[in-house]
PDB file of C-alpha atoms in Angstrom:
ATOM      1  CA  MET A   1       0.016  -0.157   0.033  1.00  0.00           C
ATOM      2  CA  TYR A   2       2.701   2.344   0.835  1.00  0.00           C
ATOM      3  CA  SER A   3       4.575   1.625  -2.490  1.00  0.00           C
ATOM      4  CA  ALA A   4       1.104   2.225  -4.135  1.00  0.00           C
ATOM      5  CA  LEU A   5       0.684   5.535  -2.641  1.00  0.00           C
ATOM      6  CA  LEU A   6       4.170   6.463  -3.591  1.00  0.00           C
ATOM      7  CA  SER A   7       3.578   5.507  -7.206  1.00  0.00           C
ATOM      8  CA  ASN A   8       0.420   7.277  -7.679  1.00  0.00           C
ATOM      9  CA  ARG A   9       0.332  11.113  -7.200  1.00  0.00           C
ATOM     10  CA  VAL A  10      -2.003  12.231  -4.195  1.00  0.00           C
ATOM     11  CA  PRO A  11      -3.535  15.699  -5.030  1.00  0.00           C
ATOM     12  CA  ASP A  12      -2.906  18.474  -2.718  1.00  0.00           C
ATOM     13  CA  GLY A  13      -5.144  18.628   0.387  1.00  0.00           C
ATOM     14  CA  HIS A  14      -5.456  15.117   0.373  1.00  0.00           C
ATOM     15  CA  ALA A  15      -6.814  13.039   3.409  1.00  0.00           C
ATOM     16  CA  LEU A  16      -3.417  12.019   4.197  1.00  0.00           C
ATOM     17  CA  SER A  17      -2.482  15.432   5.540  1.00  0.00           C
ATOM     18  CA  HIS A  18      -4.397  14.476   8.740  1.00  0.00           C
ATOM     19  CA  LEU A  19      -2.459  11.392   9.226  1.00  0.00           C
ATOM     20  CA  ARG A  20      -0.161  11.198  12.363  1.00  0.00           C
ATOM     21  CA  LEU A  21       0.991   7.751  12.541  1.00  0.00           C
ATOM     22  CA  ALA A  22       1.317   4.713  10.293  1.00  0.00           C
ATOM     23  CA  VAL A  23       2.017   1.184  10.875  1.00  0.00           C
ATOM     24  CA  SER A  24       3.423  -1.700   8.789  1.00  0.00           C
ATOM     25  CA  GLY A  25       3.091  -5.492   9.238  1.00  0.00           C
ATOM     26  CA  GLY A  26       2.134  -8.516   7.198  1.00  0.00           C
ATOM     27  CA  ALA A  27       5.173  -8.313   4.673  1.00  0.00           C
ATOM     28  CA  SER A  28       8.394  -6.761   4.696  1.00  0.00           C
ATOM     29  CA  LEU A  29       8.762  -3.020   4.146  1.00  0.00           C
ATOM     30  CA  PRO A  30      11.728  -1.924   2.215  1.00  0.00           C
ATOM     31  CA  VAL A  31      13.586   0.692   4.154  1.00  0.00           C
ATOM     32  CA  GLU A  32      13.803   2.864   1.009  1.00  0.00           C
ATOM     33  CA  VAL A  33       9.883   2.747   0.637  1.00  0.00           C
ATOM     34  CA  LEU A  34       9.632   3.675   4.365  1.00  0.00           C
ATOM     35  CA  HIS A  35      11.947   6.782   4.143  1.00  0.00           C
ATOM     36  CA  SER A  36      10.369   7.889   0.670  1.00  0.00           C
ATOM     37  CA  PHE A  37       6.887   7.723   2.295  1.00  0.00           C
ATOM     38  CA  GLU A  38       7.920   9.520   5.434  1.00  0.00           C
ATOM     39  CA  ARG A  39       9.527  12.119   3.319  1.00  0.00           C
ATOM     40  CA  GLU A  40       6.502  12.508   1.109  1.00  0.00           C
ATOM     41  CA  PHE A  41       3.691  12.408   3.631  1.00  0.00           C
ATOM     42  CA  ALA A  42       5.559  13.573   6.701  1.00  0.00           C
ATOM     43  CA  VAL A  43       4.294  10.683   8.599  1.00  0.00           C
ATOM     44  CA  THR A  44       6.238   8.386  10.809  1.00  0.00           C
ATOM     45  CA  VAL A  45       5.804   4.626   9.973  1.00  0.00           C
ATOM     46  CA  LEU A  46       6.262   2.170  12.783  1.00  0.00           C
ATOM     47  CA  GLU A  47       6.917  -1.574  11.934  1.00  0.00           C
ATOM     48  CA  GLY A  48       5.757  -4.682  13.735  1.00  0.00           C
ATOM     49  CA  TYR A  49       5.770  -8.466  13.120  1.00  0.00           C
ATOM     50  CA  GLY A  50       3.556 -11.378  14.049  1.00  0.00           C
ATOM     51  CA  LEU A  51       1.909 -14.227  12.400  1.00  0.00           C
ATOM     52  CA  SER A  52      -1.628 -15.990  12.316  1.00  0.00           C
ATOM     53  CA  GLU A  53      -0.047 -18.260  14.850  1.00  0.00           C
ATOM     54  CA  THR A  54       0.792 -15.704  17.280  1.00  0.00           C
ATOM     55  CA  SER A  55      -2.593 -14.144  17.243  1.00  0.00           C
ATOM     56  CA  PRO A  56      -1.039 -12.167  15.510  1.00  0.00           C
ATOM     57  CA  VAL A  57       1.299  -9.682  16.879  1.00  0.00           C
ATOM     58  CA  ALA A  58       4.784 -10.506  18.471  1.00  0.00           C
ATOM     59  CA  SER A  59       6.673  -7.522  18.164  1.00  0.00           C
ATOM     60  CA  PHE A  60       6.668  -3.768  17.404  1.00  0.00           C
ATOM     61  CA  ASN A  61       8.393  -0.522  17.361  1.00  0.00           C
ATOM     62  CA  PRO A  62       6.990   1.224  20.383  1.00  0.00           C
ATOM     63  CA  ALA A  63       5.880   4.878  19.782  1.00  0.00           C
ATOM     64  CA  ASP A  64       7.530   6.042  22.921  1.00  0.00           C
ATOM     65  CA  ARG A  65      10.945   4.547  22.112  1.00  0.00           C
ATOM     66  CA  PRO A  66      13.418   5.409  19.243  1.00  0.00           C
ATOM     67  CA  ARG A  67      12.217   4.016  15.974  1.00  0.00           C
ATOM     68  CA  LYS A  68      14.737   1.887  14.088  1.00  0.00           C
ATOM     69  CA  ALA A  69      14.029   1.646  10.164  1.00  0.00           C
ATOM     70  CA  GLY A  70      14.249  -1.882   9.005  1.00  0.00           C
ATOM     71  CA  SER A  71      13.551  -3.454  12.282  1.00  0.00           C
ATOM     72  CA  ILE A  72      10.416  -5.300  13.540  1.00  0.00           C
ATOM     73  CA  GLY A  73      10.860  -3.773  17.046  1.00  0.00           C
ATOM     74  CA  VAL A  74      10.922  -5.360  20.455  1.00  0.00           C
ATOM     75  CA  PRO A  75       8.709  -8.230  21.946  1.00  0.00           C
ATOM     76  CA  ILE A  76       5.243  -6.899  23.054  1.00  0.00           C
ATOM     77  CA  HIS A  77       4.295  -7.439  26.608  1.00  0.00           C
ATOM     78  CA  GLY A  78       3.891 -10.968  27.624  1.00  0.00           C
ATOM     79  CA  VAL A  79       5.760 -12.230  24.598  1.00  0.00           C
ATOM     80  CA  GLU A  80       9.420 -13.818  24.589  1.00  0.00           C
ATOM     81  CA  LEU A  81      11.502 -13.929  21.222  1.00  0.00           C
ATOM     82  CA  THR A  82      14.622 -15.722  20.847  1.00  0.00           C
ATOM     83  CA  LEU A  83      16.741 -16.684  17.869  1.00  0.00           C
ATOM     84  CA  MET A  84      17.663 -20.408  17.407  1.00  0.00           C
ATOM     85  CA  ALA A  85      20.134 -22.296  15.286  1.00  0.00           C
ATOM     86  CA  ASP A  86      18.947 -25.354  13.162  1.00  0.00           C
ATOM     87  CA  ASP A  87      19.606 -27.730  16.209  1.00  0.00           C
ATOM     88  CA  GLY A  88      17.511 -25.498  18.483  1.00  0.00           C
ATOM     89  CA  THR A  89      20.190 -23.951  20.466  1.00  0.00           C
ATOM     90  CA  PRO A  90      20.392 -20.111  20.849  1.00  0.00           C
ATOM     91  CA  VAL A  91      22.663 -18.356  18.400  1.00  0.00           C
ATOM     92  CA  GLY A  92      25.420 -16.070  19.488  1.00  0.00           C
ATOM     93  CA  PRO A  93      25.424 -12.321  19.779  1.00  0.00           C
ATOM     94  CA  GLY A  94      25.210 -10.594  16.249  1.00  0.00           C
ATOM     95  CA  GLU A  95      24.506 -14.079  14.412  1.00  0.00           C
ATOM     96  CA  VAL A  96      21.573 -14.958  12.410  1.00  0.00           C
ATOM     97  CA  GLY A  97      19.047 -17.394  13.570  1.00  0.00           C
ATOM     98  CA  GLU A  98      15.425 -18.476  13.304  1.00  0.00           C
ATOM     99  CA  ILE A  99      12.833 -16.403  15.277  1.00  0.00           C
ATOM    100  CA  ALA A 100      11.212 -18.737  18.117  1.00  0.00           C
ATOM    101  CA  ILE A 101       8.226 -17.267  20.025  1.00  0.00           C
ATOM    102  CA  ARG A 102       6.751 -18.148  23.307  1.00  0.00           C
ATOM    103  CA  GLY A 103       3.897 -16.610  25.074  1.00  0.00           C
ATOM    104  CA  GLU A 104       0.091 -16.776  25.745  1.00  0.00           C
ATOM    105  CA  ASN A 105      -0.434 -15.443  22.234  1.00  0.00           C
ATOM    106  CA  VAL A 106       0.799 -18.513  20.508  1.00  0.00           C
ATOM    107  CA  MET A 107      -1.623 -20.939  19.148  1.00  0.00           C
ATOM    108  CA  LYS A 108      -2.190 -24.522  20.721  1.00  0.00           C
ATOM    109  CA  ARG A 109      -1.864 -26.514  17.477  1.00  0.00           C
ATOM    110  CA  TYR A 110      -2.838 -26.806  13.835  1.00  0.00           C
ATOM    111  CA  TRP A 111      -6.303 -28.070  13.372  1.00  0.00           C
ATOM    112  CA  ASN A 112      -5.894 -31.757  12.478  1.00  0.00           C
ATOM    113  CA  ARG A 113      -2.111 -31.571  11.614  1.00  0.00           C
ATOM    114  CA  PRO A 114      -0.133 -33.083  14.372  1.00  0.00           C
ATOM    115  CA  HIS A 115       2.837 -33.615  12.319  1.00  0.00           C
ATOM    116  CA  ASP A 116       3.193 -29.926  11.462  1.00  0.00           C
ATOM    117  CA  THR A 117       2.314 -28.912  15.016  1.00  0.00           C
ATOM    118  CA  ALA A 118       5.310 -31.026  16.189  1.00  0.00           C
ATOM    119  CA  GLU A 119       7.515 -29.556  13.770  1.00  0.00           C
ATOM    120  CA  ALA A 120       6.491 -25.902  14.624  1.00  0.00           C
ATOM    121  CA  VAL A 121       6.065 -26.029  18.313  1.00  0.00           C
ATOM    122  CA  ARG A 122       8.874 -27.560  20.229  1.00  0.00           C
ATOM    123  CA  ASP A 123       9.544 -27.264  23.979  1.00  0.00           C
ATOM    124  CA  GLY A 124       6.923 -24.542  23.989  1.00  0.00           C
ATOM    125  CA  TRP A 125       8.639 -22.403  21.508  1.00  0.00           C
ATOM    126  CA  PHE A 126       6.722 -21.601  18.006  1.00  0.00           C
ATOM    127  CA  HIS A 127       9.468 -21.742  15.355  1.00  0.00           C
ATOM    128  CA  THR A 128       8.425 -19.169  12.629  1.00  0.00           C
ATOM    129  CA  GLY A 129      10.573 -19.915   9.773  1.00  0.00           C
ATOM    130  CA  ASP A 130      12.010 -16.361   9.771  1.00  0.00           C
ATOM    131  CA  LEU A 131      15.682 -15.587   9.990  1.00  0.00           C
ATOM    132  CA  ALA A 132      16.718 -12.687  12.060  1.00  0.00           C
ATOM    133  CA  ARG A 133      19.273 -10.916  13.953  1.00  0.00           C
ATOM    134  CA  VAL A 134      19.027  -8.680  17.132  1.00  0.00           C
ATOM    135  CA  ASP A 135      21.047  -5.656  18.294  1.00  0.00           C
ATOM    136  CA  ASP A 136      22.355  -4.725  21.599  1.00  0.00           C
ATOM    137  CA  ASP A 137      19.131  -2.765  22.375  1.00  0.00           C
ATOM    138  CA  GLY A 138      16.977  -5.859  21.736  1.00  0.00           C
ATOM    139  CA  TYR A 139      15.545  -4.681  18.500  1.00  0.00           C
ATOM    140  CA  TYR A 140      15.008  -7.537  15.980  1.00  0.00           C
ATOM    141  CA  PHE A 141      15.894  -7.271  12.177  1.00  0.00           C
ATOM    142  CA  ILE A 142      14.373  -9.997   9.866  1.00  0.00           C
ATOM    143  CA  VAL A 143      17.034 -11.079   7.386  1.00  0.00           C
ATOM    144  CA  ASP A 144      14.726 -13.397   5.349  1.00  0.00           C
ATOM    145  CA  ARG A 145      12.521 -16.400   5.220  1.00  0.00           C
ATOM    146  CA  LYS A 146      14.315 -19.544   5.958  1.00  0.00           C
ATOM    147  CA  LYS A 147      12.850 -21.281   2.891  1.00  0.00           C
ATOM    148  CA  ASP A 148      13.814 -18.222   0.641  1.00  0.00           C
ATOM    149  CA  LEU A 149      17.604 -18.528   1.481  1.00  0.00           C
ATOM    150  CA  ILE A 150      19.489 -18.896  -1.826  1.00  0.00           C
ATOM    151  CA  ILE A 151      22.652 -20.851  -1.750  1.00  0.00           C
ATOM    152  CA  ARG A 152      25.015 -19.910  -4.648  1.00  0.00           C
ATOM    153  CA  GLY A 153      28.268 -21.797  -5.032  1.00  0.00           C
ATOM    154  CA  GLY A 154      28.222 -22.472  -1.205  1.00  0.00           C
ATOM    155  CA  TYR A 155      27.584 -18.967  -0.200  1.00  0.00           C
ATOM    156  CA  ASN A 156      24.401 -17.938   1.644  1.00  0.00           C
ATOM    157  CA  VAL A 157      22.463 -15.120   0.000  1.00  0.00           C
ATOM    158  CA  TYR A 158      19.477 -13.497   1.592  1.00  0.00           C
ATOM    159  CA  PRO A 159      17.104 -12.219  -1.081  1.00  0.00           C
ATOM    160  CA  ARG A 160      15.705  -9.380   1.185  1.00  0.00           C
ATOM    161  CA  GLU A 161      19.164  -7.894   1.302  1.00  0.00           C
ATOM    162  CA  ILE A 162      19.277  -7.597  -2.603  1.00  0.00           C
ATOM    163  CA  GLU A 163      15.699  -6.358  -2.774  1.00  0.00           C
ATOM    164  CA  GLU A 164      16.481  -3.509  -0.498  1.00  0.00           C
ATOM    165  CA  VAL A 165      19.239  -2.475  -2.823  1.00  0.00           C
ATOM    166  CA  LEU A 166      17.008  -2.871  -5.911  1.00  0.00           C
ATOM    167  CA  TYR A 167      14.275  -0.560  -4.073  1.00  0.00           C
ATOM    168  CA  GLU A 168      16.995   2.080  -3.808  1.00  0.00           C
ATOM    169  CA  HIS A 169      17.017   2.760  -7.496  1.00  0.00           C
ATOM    170  CA  PRO A 170      14.369   5.372  -8.507  1.00  0.00           C
ATOM    171  CA  ALA A 171      13.219   3.479 -11.682  1.00  0.00           C
ATOM    172  CA  ILE A 172      12.334   0.266  -9.839  1.00  0.00           C
ATOM    173  CA  ALA A 173       8.678   0.226  -8.502  1.00  0.00           C
ATOM    174  CA  GLU A 174       8.645  -3.453  -7.032  1.00  0.00           C
ATOM    175  CA  ALA A 175      11.135  -6.143  -6.999  1.00  0.00           C
ATOM    176  CA  ALA A 176      11.366  -9.851  -6.022  1.00  0.00           C
ATOM    177  CA  VAL A 177      14.610 -11.970  -5.858  1.00  0.00           C
ATOM    178  CA  VAL A 178      14.331 -15.678  -6.150  1.00  0.00           C
ATOM    179  CA  GLY A 179      16.763 -18.691  -6.589  1.00  0.00           C
ATOM    180  CA  VAL A 180      16.821 -20.775  -9.685  1.00  0.00           C
ATOM    181  CA  PRO A 181      18.453 -24.042 -10.288  1.00  0.00           C
ATOM    182  CA  HIS A 182      22.061 -23.652 -11.757  1.00  0.00           C
ATOM    183  CA  GLU A 183      24.206 -26.659 -12.904  1.00  0.00           C
ATOM    184  CA  ILE A 184      27.547 -25.391 -11.663  1.00  0.00           C
ATOM    185  CA  HIS A 185      26.476 -23.055  -8.621  1.00  0.00           C
ATOM    186  CA  GLY A 186      23.530 -25.019  -7.454  1.00  0.00           C
ATOM    187  CA  GLU A 187      21.483 -21.839  -7.521  1.00  0.00           C
ATOM    188  CA  GLU A 188      21.554 -18.693  -9.509  1.00  0.00           C
ATOM    189  CA  ILE A 189      20.160 -15.366  -8.145  1.00  0.00           C
ATOM    190  CA  ALA A 190      17.232 -14.031 -10.249  1.00  0.00           C
ATOM    191  CA  ALA A 191      15.728 -10.536  -9.883  1.00  0.00           C
ATOM    192  CA  VAL A 192      12.049  -9.761 -11.198  1.00  0.00           C
ATOM    193  CA  VAL A 193      11.206  -6.271 -11.263  1.00  0.00           C
ATOM    194  CA  THR A 194       8.465  -3.723 -12.121  1.00  0.00           C
ATOM    195  CA  VAL A 195       9.437  -0.227 -13.556  1.00  0.00           C
ATOM    196  CA  ARG A 196       7.612   2.835 -12.534  1.00  0.00           C
ATOM    197  CA  ASP A 197       5.650   4.718 -14.954  1.00  0.00           C
ATOM    198  CA  GLY A 198       7.648   6.959 -17.162  1.00  0.00           C
ATOM    199  CA  SER A 199      11.064   5.354 -16.300  1.00  0.00           C
ATOM    200  CA  GLN A 200      13.412   3.310 -18.308  1.00  0.00           C
ATOM    201  CA  ILE A 201      15.998   0.980 -17.198  1.00  0.00           C
ATOM    202  CA  THR A 202      18.004  -2.007 -18.686  1.00  0.00           C
ATOM    203  CA  ALA A 203      18.963  -5.264 -17.157  1.00  0.00           C
ATOM    204  CA  GLU A 204      22.593  -4.438 -17.313  1.00  0.00           C
ATOM    205  CA  GLU A 205      21.856  -1.142 -15.490  1.00  0.00           C
ATOM    206  CA  ILE A 206      20.150  -3.104 -12.813  1.00  0.00           C
ATOM    207  CA  ARG A 207      22.915  -5.472 -12.300  1.00  0.00           C
ATOM    208  CA  ASP A 208      25.520  -2.683 -12.048  1.00  0.00           C
ATOM    209  CA  HIS A 209      23.555  -0.905  -9.741  1.00  0.00           C
ATOM    210  CA  VAL A 210      23.426  -3.935  -7.284  1.00  0.00           C
ATOM    211  CA  LYS A 211      26.830  -5.030  -8.057  1.00  0.00           C
ATOM    212  CA  ALA A 212      28.359  -1.878  -6.915  1.00  0.00           C
ATOM    213  CA  ARG A 213      26.689  -2.140  -3.411  1.00  0.00           C
ATOM    214  CA  VAL A 214      27.030  -5.984  -2.494  1.00  0.00           C
ATOM    215  CA  ALA A 215      29.632  -8.650  -2.616  1.00  0.00           C
ATOM    216  CA  ALA A 216      30.360  -9.979  -5.938  1.00  0.00           C
ATOM    217  CA  TYR A 217      28.755 -13.327  -5.447  1.00  0.00           C
ATOM    218  CA  LYS A 218      25.238 -11.570  -4.355  1.00  0.00           C
ATOM    219  CA  TYR A 219      24.321  -9.630  -7.364  1.00  0.00           C
ATOM    220  CA  PRO A 220      21.536 -11.192  -9.796  1.00  0.00           C
ATOM    221  CA  ARG A 221      22.903 -12.392 -12.859  1.00  0.00           C
ATOM    222  CA  ILE A 222      19.453 -12.937 -14.163  1.00  0.00           C
ATOM    223  CA  VAL A 223      17.141  -9.863 -14.439  1.00  0.00           C
ATOM    224  CA  THR A 224      13.587 -10.106 -15.870  1.00  0.00           C
ATOM    225  CA  PHE A 225      10.992  -7.433 -16.193  1.00  0.00           C
ATOM    226  CA  THR A 226       7.129  -7.835 -15.628  1.00  0.00           C
ATOM    227  CA  ASP A 227       4.008  -5.632 -15.791  1.00  0.00           C
ATOM    228  CA  ALA A 228       3.048  -6.797 -12.166  1.00  0.00           C
ATOM    229  CA  LEU A 229       4.329  -9.357  -9.474  1.00  0.00           C
ATOM    230  CA  PRO A 230       2.071 -12.079  -8.356  1.00  0.00           C
ATOM    231  CA  LYS A 231       0.235 -10.909  -5.049  1.00  0.00           C
ATOM    232  CA  GLY A 232      -2.056 -12.516  -2.427  1.00  0.00           C
ATOM    233  CA  ALA A 233      -5.282 -10.987  -1.217  1.00  0.00           C
ATOM    234  CA  THR A 234      -3.346  -8.713   1.283  1.00  0.00           C
ATOM    235  CA  GLY A 235      -1.075  -7.448  -1.419  1.00  0.00           C
ATOM    236  CA  LYS A 236       1.991  -9.497  -0.297  1.00  0.00           C
ATOM    237  CA  ILE A 237       4.266 -10.835  -3.185  1.00  0.00           C
ATOM    238  CA  LEU A 238       4.061 -14.520  -3.659  1.00  0.00           C
ATOM    239  CA  LYS A 239       7.439 -15.641  -4.566  1.00  0.00           C
ATOM    240  CA  ARG A 240       6.171 -19.188  -4.994  1.00  0.00           C
ATOM    241  CA  GLU A 241       4.217 -18.212  -7.973  1.00  0.00           C
ATOM    242  CA  ILE A 242       7.188 -16.392  -9.730  1.00  0.00           C
ATOM    243  CA  VAL A 243       8.282 -18.139 -12.745  1.00  0.00           C
ATOM    244  CA  VAL A 244      11.710 -17.063 -14.235  1.00  0.00           C
ATOM    245  CA  GLU A 245      11.967 -17.750 -18.011  1.00  0.00           C
TER     246      GLU A 245
END
């Protein structure tokens, strides 16, 4: 929604002039989109995080504390968050781990799905499938979905990091980064983008833009253009439906 408001010019005297505070959740909000929206509409955006299984909020950027762009904030009252390695042990400071949540907000079980429940809820912790890191102030930053991780030539590449860089380019309206099979590297990085109305950009220009800002193994070798990215009912980009030709 924030991207749509930025892409479509809002007339002077619009209703948003009365808006004092905005919130974001349900899907990752690119930092560049957040900053652009705040500059355009002079409204602070606070990000939060949760899942249907957590009823649904688990963390938030409190209005009475410093806001950290790109962070899902801190656990809400009565909720515990921790980061775990694949074996279920806590990860060290500054390391990336899977978000696990414990609290009265967590579901009891999946209906008639005992196997899925056993996989997701272990020792009282709900394992979200989201990878994150936490800073010294206790603010969490999601790195990406565990299942979306791309392993290129043995190196881990988090699509969200590359998407953040893509959104920094003024010609790009929306972007999604996915892994595609590759006979040598195992997976190759592909970027699928939509271009803002009135803008023009080539695949080579996009590759150069990202290549100048990330490690050499991270930039997308494959760049494709589309009129629209597949989305669900809430507007969240559905990567599982993206087909790279």
